[in-house]
JSON list of C-alpha atoms in Angstrom, two decimals:
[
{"chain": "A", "resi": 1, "resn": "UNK", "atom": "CA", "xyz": [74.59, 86.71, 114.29]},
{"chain": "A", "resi": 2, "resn": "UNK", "atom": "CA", "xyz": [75.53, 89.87, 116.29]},
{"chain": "A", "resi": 3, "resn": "UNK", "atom": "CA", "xyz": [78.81, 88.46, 117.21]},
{"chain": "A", "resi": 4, "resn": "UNK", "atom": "CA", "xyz": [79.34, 88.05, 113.42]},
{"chain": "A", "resi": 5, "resn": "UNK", "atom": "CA", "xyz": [78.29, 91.52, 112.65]},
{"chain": "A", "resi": 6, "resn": "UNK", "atom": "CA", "xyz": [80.33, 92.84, 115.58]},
{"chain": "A", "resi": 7, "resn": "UNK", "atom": "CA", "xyz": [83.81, 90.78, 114.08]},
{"chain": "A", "resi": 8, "resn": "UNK", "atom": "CA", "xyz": [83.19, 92.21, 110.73]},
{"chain": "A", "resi": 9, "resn": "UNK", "atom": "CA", "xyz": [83.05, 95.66, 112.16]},
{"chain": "A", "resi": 10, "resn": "UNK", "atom": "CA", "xyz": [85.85, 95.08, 114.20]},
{"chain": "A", "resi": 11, "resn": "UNK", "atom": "CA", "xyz": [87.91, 94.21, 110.76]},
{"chain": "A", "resi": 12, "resn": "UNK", "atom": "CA", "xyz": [86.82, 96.78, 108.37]},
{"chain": "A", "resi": 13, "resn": "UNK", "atom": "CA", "xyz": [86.76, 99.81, 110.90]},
{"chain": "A", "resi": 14, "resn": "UNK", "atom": "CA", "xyz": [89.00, 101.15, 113.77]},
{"chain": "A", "resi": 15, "resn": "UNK", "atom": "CA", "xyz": [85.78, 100.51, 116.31]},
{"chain": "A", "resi": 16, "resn": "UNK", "atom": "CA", "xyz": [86.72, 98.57, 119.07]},
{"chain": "A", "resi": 17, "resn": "UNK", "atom": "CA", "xyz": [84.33, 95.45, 118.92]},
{"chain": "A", "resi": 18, "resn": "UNK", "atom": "CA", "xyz": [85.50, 92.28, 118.29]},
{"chain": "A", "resi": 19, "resn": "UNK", "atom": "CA", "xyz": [84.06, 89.88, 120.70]},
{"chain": "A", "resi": 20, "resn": "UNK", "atom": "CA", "xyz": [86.36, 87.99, 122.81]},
{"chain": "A", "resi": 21, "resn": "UNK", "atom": "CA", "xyz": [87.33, 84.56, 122.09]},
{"chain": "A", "resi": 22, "resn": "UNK", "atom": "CA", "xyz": [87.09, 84.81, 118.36]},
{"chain": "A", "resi": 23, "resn": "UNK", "atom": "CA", "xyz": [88.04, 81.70, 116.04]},
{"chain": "A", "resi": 24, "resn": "UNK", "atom": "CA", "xyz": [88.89, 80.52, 112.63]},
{"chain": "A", "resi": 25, "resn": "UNK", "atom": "CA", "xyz": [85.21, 79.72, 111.83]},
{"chain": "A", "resi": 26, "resn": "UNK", "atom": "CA", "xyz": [83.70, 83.07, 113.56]},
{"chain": "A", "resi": 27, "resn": "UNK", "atom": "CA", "xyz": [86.39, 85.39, 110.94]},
{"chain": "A", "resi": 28, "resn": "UNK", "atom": "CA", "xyz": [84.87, 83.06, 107.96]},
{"chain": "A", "resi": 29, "resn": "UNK", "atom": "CA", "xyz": [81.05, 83.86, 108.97]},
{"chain": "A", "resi": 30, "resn": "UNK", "atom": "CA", "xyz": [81.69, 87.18, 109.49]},
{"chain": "A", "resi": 31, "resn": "UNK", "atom": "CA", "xyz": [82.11, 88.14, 105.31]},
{"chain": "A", "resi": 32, "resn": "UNK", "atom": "CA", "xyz": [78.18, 87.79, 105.21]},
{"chain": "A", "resi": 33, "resn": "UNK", "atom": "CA", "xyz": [78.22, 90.91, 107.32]},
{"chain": "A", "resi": 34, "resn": "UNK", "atom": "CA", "xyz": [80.54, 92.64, 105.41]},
{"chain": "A", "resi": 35, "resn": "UNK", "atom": "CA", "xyz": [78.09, 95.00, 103.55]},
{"chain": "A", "resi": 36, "resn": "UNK", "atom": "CA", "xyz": [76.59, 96.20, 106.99]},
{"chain": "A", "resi": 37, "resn": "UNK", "atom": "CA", "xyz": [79.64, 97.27, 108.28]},
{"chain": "A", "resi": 38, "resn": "UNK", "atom": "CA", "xyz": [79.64, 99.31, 104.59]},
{"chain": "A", "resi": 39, "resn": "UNK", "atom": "CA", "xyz": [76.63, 101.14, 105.52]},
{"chain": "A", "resi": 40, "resn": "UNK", "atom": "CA", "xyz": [77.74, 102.06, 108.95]},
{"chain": "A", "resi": 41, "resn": "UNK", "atom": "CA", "xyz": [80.87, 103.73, 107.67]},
{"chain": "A", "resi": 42, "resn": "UNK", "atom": "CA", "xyz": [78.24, 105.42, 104.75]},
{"chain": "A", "resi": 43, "resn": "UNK", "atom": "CA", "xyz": [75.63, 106.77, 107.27]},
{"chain": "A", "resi": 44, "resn": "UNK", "atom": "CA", "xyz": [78.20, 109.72, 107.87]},
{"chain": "A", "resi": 45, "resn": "UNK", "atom": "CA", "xyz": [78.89, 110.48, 104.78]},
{"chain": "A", "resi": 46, "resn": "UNK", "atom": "CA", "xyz": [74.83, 110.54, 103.83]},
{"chain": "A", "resi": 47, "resn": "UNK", "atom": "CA", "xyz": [74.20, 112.72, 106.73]},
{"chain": "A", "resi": 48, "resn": "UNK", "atom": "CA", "xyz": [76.95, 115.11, 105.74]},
{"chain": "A", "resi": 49, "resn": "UNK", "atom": "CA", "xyz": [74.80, 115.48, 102.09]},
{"chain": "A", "resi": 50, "resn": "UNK", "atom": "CA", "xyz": [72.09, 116.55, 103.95]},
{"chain": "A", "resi": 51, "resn": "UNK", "atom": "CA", "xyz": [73.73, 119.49, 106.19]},
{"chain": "A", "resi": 52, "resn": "UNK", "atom": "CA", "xyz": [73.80, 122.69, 104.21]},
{"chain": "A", "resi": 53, "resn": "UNK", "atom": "CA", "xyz": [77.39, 122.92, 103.62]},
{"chain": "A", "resi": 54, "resn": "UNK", "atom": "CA", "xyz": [79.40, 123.74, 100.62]},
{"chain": "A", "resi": 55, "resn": "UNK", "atom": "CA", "xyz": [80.28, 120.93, 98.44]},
{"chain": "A", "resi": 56, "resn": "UNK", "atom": "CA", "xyz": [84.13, 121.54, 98.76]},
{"chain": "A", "resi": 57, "resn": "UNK", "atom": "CA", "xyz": [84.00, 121.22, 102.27]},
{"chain": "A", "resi": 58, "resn": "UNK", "atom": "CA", "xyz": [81.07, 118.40, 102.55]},
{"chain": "A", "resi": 59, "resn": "UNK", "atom": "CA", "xyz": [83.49, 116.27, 100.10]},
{"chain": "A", "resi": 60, "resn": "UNK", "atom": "CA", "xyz": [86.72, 117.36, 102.77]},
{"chain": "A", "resi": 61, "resn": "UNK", "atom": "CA", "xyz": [84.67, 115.71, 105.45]},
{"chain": "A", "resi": 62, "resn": "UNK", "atom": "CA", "xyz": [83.31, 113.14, 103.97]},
{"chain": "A", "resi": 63, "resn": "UNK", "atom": "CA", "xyz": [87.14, 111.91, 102.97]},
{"chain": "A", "resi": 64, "resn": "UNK", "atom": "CA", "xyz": [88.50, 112.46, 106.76]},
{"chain": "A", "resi": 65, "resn": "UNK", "atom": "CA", "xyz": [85.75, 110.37, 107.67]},
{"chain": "A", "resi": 66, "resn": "UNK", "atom": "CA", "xyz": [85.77, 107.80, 105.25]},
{"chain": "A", "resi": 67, "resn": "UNK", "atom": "CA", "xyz": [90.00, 106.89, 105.97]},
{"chain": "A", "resi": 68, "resn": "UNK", "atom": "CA", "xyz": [89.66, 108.06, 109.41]},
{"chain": "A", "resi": 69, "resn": "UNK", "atom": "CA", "xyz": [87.03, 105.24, 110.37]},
{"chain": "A", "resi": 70, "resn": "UNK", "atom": "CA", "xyz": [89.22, 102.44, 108.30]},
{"chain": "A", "resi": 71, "resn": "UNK", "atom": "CA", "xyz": [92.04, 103.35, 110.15]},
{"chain": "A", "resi": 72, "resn": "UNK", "atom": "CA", "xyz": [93.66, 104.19, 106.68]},
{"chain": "A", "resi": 73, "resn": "UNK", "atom": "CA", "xyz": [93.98, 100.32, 106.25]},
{"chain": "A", "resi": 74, "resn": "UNK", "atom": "CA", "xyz": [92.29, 100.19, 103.12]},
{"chain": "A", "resi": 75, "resn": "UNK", "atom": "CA", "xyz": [94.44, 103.37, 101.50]},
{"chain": "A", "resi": 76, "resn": "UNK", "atom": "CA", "xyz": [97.65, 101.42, 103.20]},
{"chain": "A", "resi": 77, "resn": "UNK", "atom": "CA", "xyz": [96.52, 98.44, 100.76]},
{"chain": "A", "resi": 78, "resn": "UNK", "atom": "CA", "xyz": [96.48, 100.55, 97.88]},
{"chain": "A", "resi": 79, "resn": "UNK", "atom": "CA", "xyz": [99.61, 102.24, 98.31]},
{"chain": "A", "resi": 80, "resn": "UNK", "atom": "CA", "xyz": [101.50, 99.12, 98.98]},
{"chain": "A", "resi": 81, "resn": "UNK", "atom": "CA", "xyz": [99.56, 96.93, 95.62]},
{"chain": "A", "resi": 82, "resn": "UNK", "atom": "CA", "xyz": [100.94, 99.87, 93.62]},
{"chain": "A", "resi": 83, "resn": "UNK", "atom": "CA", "xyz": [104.13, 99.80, 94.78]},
{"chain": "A", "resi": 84, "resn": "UNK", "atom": "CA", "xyz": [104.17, 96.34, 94.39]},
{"chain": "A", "resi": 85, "resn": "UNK", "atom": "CA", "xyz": [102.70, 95.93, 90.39]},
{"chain": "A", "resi": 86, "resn": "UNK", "atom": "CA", "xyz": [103.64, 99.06, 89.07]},
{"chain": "A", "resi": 87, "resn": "UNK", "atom": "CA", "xyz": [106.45, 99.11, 87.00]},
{"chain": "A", "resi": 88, "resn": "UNK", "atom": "CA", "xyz": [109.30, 96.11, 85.88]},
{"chain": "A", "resi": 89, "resn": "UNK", "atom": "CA", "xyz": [110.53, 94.15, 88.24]},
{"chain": "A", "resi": 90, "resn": "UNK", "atom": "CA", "xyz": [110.57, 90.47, 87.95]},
{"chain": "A", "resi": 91, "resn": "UNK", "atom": "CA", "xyz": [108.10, 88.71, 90.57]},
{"chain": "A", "resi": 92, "resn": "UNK", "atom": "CA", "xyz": [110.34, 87.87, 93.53]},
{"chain": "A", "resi": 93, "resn": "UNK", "atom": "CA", "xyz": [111.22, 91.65, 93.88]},
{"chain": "A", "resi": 94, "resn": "UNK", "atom": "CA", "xyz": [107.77, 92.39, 93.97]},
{"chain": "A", "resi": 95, "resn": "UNK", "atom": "CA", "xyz": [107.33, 90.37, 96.49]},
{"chain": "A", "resi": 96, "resn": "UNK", "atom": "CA", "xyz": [109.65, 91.80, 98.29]},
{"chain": "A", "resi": 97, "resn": "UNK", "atom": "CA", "xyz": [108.65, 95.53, 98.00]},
{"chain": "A", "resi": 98, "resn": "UNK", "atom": "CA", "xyz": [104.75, 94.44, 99.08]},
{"chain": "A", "resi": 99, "resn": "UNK", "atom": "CA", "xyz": [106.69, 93.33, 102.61]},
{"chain": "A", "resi": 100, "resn": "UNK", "atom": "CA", "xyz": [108.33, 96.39, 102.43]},
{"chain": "A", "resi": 101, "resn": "UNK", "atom": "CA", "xyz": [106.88, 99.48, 105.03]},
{"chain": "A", "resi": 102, "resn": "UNK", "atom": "CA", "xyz": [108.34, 102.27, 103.23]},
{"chain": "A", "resi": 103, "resn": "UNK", "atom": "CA", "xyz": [106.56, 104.05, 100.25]},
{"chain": "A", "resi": 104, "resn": "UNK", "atom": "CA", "xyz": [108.04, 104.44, 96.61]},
{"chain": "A", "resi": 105, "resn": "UNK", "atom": "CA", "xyz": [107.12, 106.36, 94.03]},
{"chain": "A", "resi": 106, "resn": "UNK", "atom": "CA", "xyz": [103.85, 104.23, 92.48]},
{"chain": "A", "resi": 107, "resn": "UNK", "atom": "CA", "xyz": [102.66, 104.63, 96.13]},
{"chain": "A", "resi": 108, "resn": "UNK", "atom": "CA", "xyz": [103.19, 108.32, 96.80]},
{"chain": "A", "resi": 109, "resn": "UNK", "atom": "CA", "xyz": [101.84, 109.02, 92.78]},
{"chain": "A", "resi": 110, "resn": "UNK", "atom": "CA", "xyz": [98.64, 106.55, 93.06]},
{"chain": "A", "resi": 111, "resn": "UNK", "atom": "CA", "xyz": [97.70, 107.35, 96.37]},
{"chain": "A", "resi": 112, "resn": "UNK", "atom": "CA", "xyz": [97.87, 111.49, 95.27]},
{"chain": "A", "resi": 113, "resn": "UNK", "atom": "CA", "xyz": [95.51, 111.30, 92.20]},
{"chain": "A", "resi": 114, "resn": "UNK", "atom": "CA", "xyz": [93.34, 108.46, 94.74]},
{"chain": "A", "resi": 115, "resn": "UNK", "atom": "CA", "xyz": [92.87, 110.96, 97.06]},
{"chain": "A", "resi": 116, "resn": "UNK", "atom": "CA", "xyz": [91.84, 113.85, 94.53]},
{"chain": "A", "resi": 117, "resn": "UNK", "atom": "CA", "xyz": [89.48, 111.93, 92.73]},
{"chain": "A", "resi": 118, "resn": "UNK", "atom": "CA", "xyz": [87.77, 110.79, 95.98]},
{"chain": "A", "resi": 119, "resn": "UNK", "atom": "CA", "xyz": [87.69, 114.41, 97.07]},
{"chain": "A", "resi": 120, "resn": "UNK", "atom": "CA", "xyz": [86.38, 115.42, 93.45]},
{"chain": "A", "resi": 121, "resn": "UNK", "atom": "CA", "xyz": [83.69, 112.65, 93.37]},
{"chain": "A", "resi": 122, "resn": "UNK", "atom": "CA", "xyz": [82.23, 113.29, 96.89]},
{"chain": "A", "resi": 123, "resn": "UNK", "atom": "CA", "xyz": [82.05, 116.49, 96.20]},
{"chain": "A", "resi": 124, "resn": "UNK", "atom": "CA", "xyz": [79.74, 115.67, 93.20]},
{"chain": "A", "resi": 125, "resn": "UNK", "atom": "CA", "xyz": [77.92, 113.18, 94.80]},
{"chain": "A", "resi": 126, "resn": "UNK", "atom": "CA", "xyz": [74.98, 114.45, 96.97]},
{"chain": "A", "resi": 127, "resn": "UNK", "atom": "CA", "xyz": [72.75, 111.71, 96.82]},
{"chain": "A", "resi": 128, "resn": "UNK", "atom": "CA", "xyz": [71.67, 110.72, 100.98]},
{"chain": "A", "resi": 129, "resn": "UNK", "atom": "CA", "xyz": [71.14, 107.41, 99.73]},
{"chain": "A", "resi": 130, "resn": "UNK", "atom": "CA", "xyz": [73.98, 106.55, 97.15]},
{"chain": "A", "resi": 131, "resn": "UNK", "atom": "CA", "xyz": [76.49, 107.35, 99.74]},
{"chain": "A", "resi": 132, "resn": "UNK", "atom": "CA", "xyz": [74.62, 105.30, 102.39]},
{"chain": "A", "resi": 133, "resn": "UNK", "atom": "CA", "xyz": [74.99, 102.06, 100.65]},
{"chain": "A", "resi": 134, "resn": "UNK", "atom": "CA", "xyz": [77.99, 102.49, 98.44]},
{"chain": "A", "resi": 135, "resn": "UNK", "atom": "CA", "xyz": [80.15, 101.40, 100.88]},
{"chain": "A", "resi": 136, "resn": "UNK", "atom": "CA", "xyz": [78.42, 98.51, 101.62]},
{"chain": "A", "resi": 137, "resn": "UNK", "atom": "CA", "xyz": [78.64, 97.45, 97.66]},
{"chain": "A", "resi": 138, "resn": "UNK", "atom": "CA", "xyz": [82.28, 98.13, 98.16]},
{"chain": "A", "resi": 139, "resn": "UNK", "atom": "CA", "xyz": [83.28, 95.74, 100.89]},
{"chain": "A", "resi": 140, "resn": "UNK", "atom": "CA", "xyz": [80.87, 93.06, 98.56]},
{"chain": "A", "resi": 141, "resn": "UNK", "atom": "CA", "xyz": [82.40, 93.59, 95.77]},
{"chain": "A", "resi": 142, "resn": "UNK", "atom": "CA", "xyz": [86.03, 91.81, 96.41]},
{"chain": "A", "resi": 143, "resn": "UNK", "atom": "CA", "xyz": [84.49, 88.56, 98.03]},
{"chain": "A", "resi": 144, "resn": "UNK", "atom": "CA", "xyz": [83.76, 86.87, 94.76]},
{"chain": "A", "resi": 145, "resn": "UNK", "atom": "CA", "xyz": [87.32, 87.09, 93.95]},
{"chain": "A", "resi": 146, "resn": "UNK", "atom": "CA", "xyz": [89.06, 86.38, 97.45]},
{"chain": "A", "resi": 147, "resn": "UNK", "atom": "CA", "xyz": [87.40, 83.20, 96.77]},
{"chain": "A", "resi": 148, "resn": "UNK", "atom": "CA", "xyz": [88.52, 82.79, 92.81]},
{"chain": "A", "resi": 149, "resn": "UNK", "atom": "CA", "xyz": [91.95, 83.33, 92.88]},
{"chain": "A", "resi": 150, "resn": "UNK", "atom": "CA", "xyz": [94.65, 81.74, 95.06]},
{"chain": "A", "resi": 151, "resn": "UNK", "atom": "CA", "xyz": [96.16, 83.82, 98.62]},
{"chain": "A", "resi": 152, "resn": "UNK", "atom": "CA", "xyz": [99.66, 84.69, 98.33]},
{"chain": "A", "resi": 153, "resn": "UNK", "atom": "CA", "xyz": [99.86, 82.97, 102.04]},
{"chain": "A", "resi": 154, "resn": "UNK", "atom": "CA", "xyz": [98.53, 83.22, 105.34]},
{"chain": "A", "resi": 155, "resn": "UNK", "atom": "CA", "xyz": [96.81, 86.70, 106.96]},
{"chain": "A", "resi": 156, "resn": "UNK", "atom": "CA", "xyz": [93.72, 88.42, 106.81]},
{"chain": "A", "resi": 157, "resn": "UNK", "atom": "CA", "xyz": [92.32, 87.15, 103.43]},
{"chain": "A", "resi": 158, "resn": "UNK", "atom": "CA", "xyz": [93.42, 83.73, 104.62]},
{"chain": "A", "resi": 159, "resn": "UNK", "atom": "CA", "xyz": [90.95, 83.97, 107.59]},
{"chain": "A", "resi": 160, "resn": "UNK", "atom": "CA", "xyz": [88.00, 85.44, 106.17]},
{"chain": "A", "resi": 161, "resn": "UNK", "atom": "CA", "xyz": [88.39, 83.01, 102.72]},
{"chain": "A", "resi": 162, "resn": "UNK", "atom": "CA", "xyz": [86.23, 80.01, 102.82]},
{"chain": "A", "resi": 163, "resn": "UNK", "atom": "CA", "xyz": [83.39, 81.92, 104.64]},
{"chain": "A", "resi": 164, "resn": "UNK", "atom": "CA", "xyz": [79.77, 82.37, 103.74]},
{"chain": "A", "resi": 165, "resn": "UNK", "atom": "CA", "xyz": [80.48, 85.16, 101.19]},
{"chain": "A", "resi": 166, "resn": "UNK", "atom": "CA", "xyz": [77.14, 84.49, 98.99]},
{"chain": "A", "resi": 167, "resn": "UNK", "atom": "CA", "xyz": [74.92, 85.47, 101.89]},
{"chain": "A", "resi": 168, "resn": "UNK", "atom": "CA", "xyz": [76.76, 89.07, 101.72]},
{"chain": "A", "resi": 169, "resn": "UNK", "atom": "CA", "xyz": [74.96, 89.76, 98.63]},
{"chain": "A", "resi": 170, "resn": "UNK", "atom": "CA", "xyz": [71.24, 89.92, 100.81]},
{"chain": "A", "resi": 171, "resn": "UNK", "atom": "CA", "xyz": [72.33, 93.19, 102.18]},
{"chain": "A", "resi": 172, "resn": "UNK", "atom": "CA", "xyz": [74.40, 94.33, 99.36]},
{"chain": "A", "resi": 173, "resn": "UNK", "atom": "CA", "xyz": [71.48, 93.95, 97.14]},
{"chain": "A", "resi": 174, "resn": "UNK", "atom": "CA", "xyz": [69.63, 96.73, 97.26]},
{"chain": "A", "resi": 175, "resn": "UNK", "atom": "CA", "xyz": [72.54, 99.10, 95.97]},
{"chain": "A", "resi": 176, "resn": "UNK", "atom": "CA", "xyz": [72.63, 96.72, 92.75]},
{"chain": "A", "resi": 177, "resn": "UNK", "atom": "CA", "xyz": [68.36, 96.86, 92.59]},
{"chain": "A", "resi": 178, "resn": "UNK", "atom": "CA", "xyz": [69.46, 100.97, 92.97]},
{"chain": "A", "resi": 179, "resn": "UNK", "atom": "CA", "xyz": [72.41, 101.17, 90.92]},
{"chain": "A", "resi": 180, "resn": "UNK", "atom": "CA", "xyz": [73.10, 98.56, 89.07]},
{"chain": "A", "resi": 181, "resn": "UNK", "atom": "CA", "xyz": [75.95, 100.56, 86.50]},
{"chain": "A", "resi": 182, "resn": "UNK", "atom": "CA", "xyz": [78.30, 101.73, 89.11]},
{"chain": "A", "resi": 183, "resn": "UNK", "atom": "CA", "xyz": [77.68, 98.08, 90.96]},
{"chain": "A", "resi": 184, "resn": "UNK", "atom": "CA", "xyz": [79.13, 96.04, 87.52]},
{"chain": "A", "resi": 185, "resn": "UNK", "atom": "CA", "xyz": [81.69, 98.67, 87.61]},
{"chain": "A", "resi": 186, "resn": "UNK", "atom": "CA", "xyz": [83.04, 97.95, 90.89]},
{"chain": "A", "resi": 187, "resn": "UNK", "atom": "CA", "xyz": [83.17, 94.32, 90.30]},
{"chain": "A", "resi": 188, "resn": "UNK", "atom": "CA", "xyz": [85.00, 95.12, 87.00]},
{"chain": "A", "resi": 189, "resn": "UNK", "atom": "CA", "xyz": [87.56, 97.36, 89.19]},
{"chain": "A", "resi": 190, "resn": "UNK", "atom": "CA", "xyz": [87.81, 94.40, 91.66]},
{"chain": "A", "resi": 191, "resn": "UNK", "atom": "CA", "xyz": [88.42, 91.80, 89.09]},
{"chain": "A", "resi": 192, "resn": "UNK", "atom": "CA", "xyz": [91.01, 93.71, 87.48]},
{"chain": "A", "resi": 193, "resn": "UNK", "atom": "CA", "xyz": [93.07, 94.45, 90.65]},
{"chain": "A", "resi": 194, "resn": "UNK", "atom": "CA", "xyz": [92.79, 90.52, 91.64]},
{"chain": "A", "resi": 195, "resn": "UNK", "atom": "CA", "xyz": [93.94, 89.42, 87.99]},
{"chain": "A", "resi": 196, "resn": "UNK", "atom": "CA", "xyz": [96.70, 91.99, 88.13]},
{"chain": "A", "resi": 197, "resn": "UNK", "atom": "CA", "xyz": [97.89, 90.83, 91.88]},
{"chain": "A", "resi": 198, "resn": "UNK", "atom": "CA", "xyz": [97.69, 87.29, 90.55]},
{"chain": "A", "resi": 199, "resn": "UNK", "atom": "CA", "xyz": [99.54, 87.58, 86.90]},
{"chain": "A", "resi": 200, "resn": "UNK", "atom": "CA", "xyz": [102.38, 89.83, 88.63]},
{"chain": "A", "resi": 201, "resn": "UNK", "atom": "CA", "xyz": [102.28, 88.53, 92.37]},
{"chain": "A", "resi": 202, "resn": "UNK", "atom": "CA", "xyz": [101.14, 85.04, 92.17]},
{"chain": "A", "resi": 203, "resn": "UNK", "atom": "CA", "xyz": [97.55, 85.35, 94.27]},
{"chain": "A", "resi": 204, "resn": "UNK", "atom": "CA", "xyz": [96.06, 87.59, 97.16]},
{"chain": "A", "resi": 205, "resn": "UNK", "atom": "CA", "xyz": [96.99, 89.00, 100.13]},
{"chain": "A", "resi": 206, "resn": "UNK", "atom": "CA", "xyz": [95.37, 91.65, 102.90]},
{"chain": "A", "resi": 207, "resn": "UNK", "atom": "CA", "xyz": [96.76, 94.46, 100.63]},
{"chain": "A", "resi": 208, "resn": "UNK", "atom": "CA", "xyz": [95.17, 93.74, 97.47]},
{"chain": "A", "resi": 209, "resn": "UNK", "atom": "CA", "xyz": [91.58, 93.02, 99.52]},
{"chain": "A", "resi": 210, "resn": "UNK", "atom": "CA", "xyz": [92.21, 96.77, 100.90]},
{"chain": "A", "resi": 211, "resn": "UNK", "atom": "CA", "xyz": [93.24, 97.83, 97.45]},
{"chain": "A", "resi": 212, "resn": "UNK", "atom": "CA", "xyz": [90.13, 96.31, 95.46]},
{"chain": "A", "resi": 213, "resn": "UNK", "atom": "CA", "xyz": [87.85, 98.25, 98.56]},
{"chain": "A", "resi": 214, "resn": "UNK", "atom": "CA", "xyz": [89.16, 101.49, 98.05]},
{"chain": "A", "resi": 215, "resn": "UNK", "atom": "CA", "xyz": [89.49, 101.20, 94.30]},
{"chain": "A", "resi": 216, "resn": "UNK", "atom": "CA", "xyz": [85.58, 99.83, 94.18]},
{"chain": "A", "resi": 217, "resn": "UNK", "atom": "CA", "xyz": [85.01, 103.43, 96.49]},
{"chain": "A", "resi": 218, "resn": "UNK", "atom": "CA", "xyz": [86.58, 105.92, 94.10]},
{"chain": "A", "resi": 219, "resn": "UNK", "atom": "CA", "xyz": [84.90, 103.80, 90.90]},
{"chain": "A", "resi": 220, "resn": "UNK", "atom": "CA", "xyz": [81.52, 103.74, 92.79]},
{"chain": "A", "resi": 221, "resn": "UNK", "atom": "CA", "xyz": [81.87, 107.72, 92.93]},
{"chain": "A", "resi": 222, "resn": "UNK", "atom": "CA", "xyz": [82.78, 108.26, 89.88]},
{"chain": "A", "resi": 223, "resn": "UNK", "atom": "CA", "xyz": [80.15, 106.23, 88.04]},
{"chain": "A", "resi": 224, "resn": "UNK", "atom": "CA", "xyz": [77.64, 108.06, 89.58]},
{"chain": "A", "resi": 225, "resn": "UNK", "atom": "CA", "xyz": [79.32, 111.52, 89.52]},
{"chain": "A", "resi": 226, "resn": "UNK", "atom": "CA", "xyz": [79.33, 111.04, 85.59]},
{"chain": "A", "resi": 227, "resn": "UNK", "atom": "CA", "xyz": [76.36, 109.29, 84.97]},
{"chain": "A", "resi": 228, "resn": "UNK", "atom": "CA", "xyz": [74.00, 109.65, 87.55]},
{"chain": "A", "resi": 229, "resn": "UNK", "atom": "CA", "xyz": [71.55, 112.73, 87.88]},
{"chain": "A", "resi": 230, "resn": "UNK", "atom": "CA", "xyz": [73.56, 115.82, 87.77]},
{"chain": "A", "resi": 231, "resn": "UNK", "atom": "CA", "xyz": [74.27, 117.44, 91.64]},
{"chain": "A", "resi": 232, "resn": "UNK", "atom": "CA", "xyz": [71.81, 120.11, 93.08]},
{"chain": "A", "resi": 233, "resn": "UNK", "atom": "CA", "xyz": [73.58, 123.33, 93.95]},
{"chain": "A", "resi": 234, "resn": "UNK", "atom": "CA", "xyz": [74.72, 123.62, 97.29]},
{"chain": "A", "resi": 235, "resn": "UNK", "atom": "CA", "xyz": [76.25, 126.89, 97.10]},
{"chain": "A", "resi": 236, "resn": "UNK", "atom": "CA", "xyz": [77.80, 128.56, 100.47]},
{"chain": "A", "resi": 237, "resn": "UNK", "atom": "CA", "xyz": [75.57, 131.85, 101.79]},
{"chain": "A", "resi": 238, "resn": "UNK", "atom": "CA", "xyz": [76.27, 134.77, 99.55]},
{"chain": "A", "resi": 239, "resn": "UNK", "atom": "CA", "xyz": [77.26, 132.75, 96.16]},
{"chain": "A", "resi": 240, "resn": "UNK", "atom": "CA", "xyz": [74.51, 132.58, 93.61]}
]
């Protein structure tokens, strides 16, 4: 079990433990763990909400910490998906640009107004315990649909498919018991980015499992930014 957990921190986060002598079977159990890995990348962020810092700033934190502890990988997804299904292009040239390292313009335009509604939504969002487990509802989130729709080829969704994902739903369940609005709205974001990947791409890939996480993040936020309790003041010394 800890060698599980330790594998599916290894893959969602830049810390450095994977165990050694890893196989197909150990990246396939390691999706149940998935949501734990969520809440250590949340803790953070929840601690930040509790620090008596300006919102602007709390929110400017919590951001750095959220890509900085992904290694970006998640954002990279994004950018890449949108360059990919954005726009015209018949389905071979899509292909094509999702292989392709350089940015275009649906990369450099979603990943902008990504970023400022993450910032925005953080900064609403002060609840310790929200931000805690949202994370962990995030990396759940995708798994029913990895396993749905076909895989574009072989990579990371390829080894982690096929795994125990129902099992990931034990410790994703309290956010659902907690939240249950911005949880069915996360799964709606997911579904939509799989059934857009799969209409214009033909299936799944690594980028459009980092895409549906960081989408799921900045829906999560947002749900409860607009209809969750309304944010305490946290004004900086001096401001009323």
């Amino acid at each position: 079990m800890l060698r599980d957990l330790r594998l599916a921190l290894a893959l969602l986060t830049v810390l450095p433990l994977a165990p050694k002598g890893v196989g197909e079977e150990d990246f396939k159990r390691s999706v149940a763990f998935f949501p734990l890995a969520g809440y250590l990348l949340g803790l953070p962020l929840a601690l930040l909400a509790l620090l008596p810092l300006p919102p602007g700033l709390s929110a400017a934190l919590g951001v750095a910490l959220l890509l900085g502890l992904t290694g970006f990988l998640h954002l990279d997804g994004l950018l890449d998906l949108a360059d990919a299904l954005l726009g015209a292009r018949p389905r071979e040239e899509r292909l094509r640009i999702l292989k392709d390292p350089h940015l275009g313009a649906f990369a450099f335009g979603v990943g902008g107004v990504y970023l400022l509604l993450l910032f925005q939504a953080l900064a609403l969002v002060q609840d310790p315990l929200f931000l805690l487990l949202f994370p962990g509802w995030a990396r759940f989130a995708f798994l029913p649909f990895l396993h749905r729709y076909p895989l574009l080829g072989p990579g990371m969704a390829a080894l982690v498919r096929g795994g125990p994902w129902p099992f990931a739903l034990l410790p994703a369940l309290p956010f659902l018991l907690l939240y249950p609005l911005p949880a069915l709205l996360a799964l709606l974001a997911a579904w939509g980015v799989a059934r857009l990947a799969w209409a214009r791409l033909g299936g799944l890939n690594g980028d459009a499992l980092g895409a549906m996480i960081a989408l799921g993040e900045v829906v999560l936020l947002l749900a409860q930014a607009l209809l969750g309790p309304a944010p305490s003041s946290r004004a900086g010394p001096g401001l009323p």
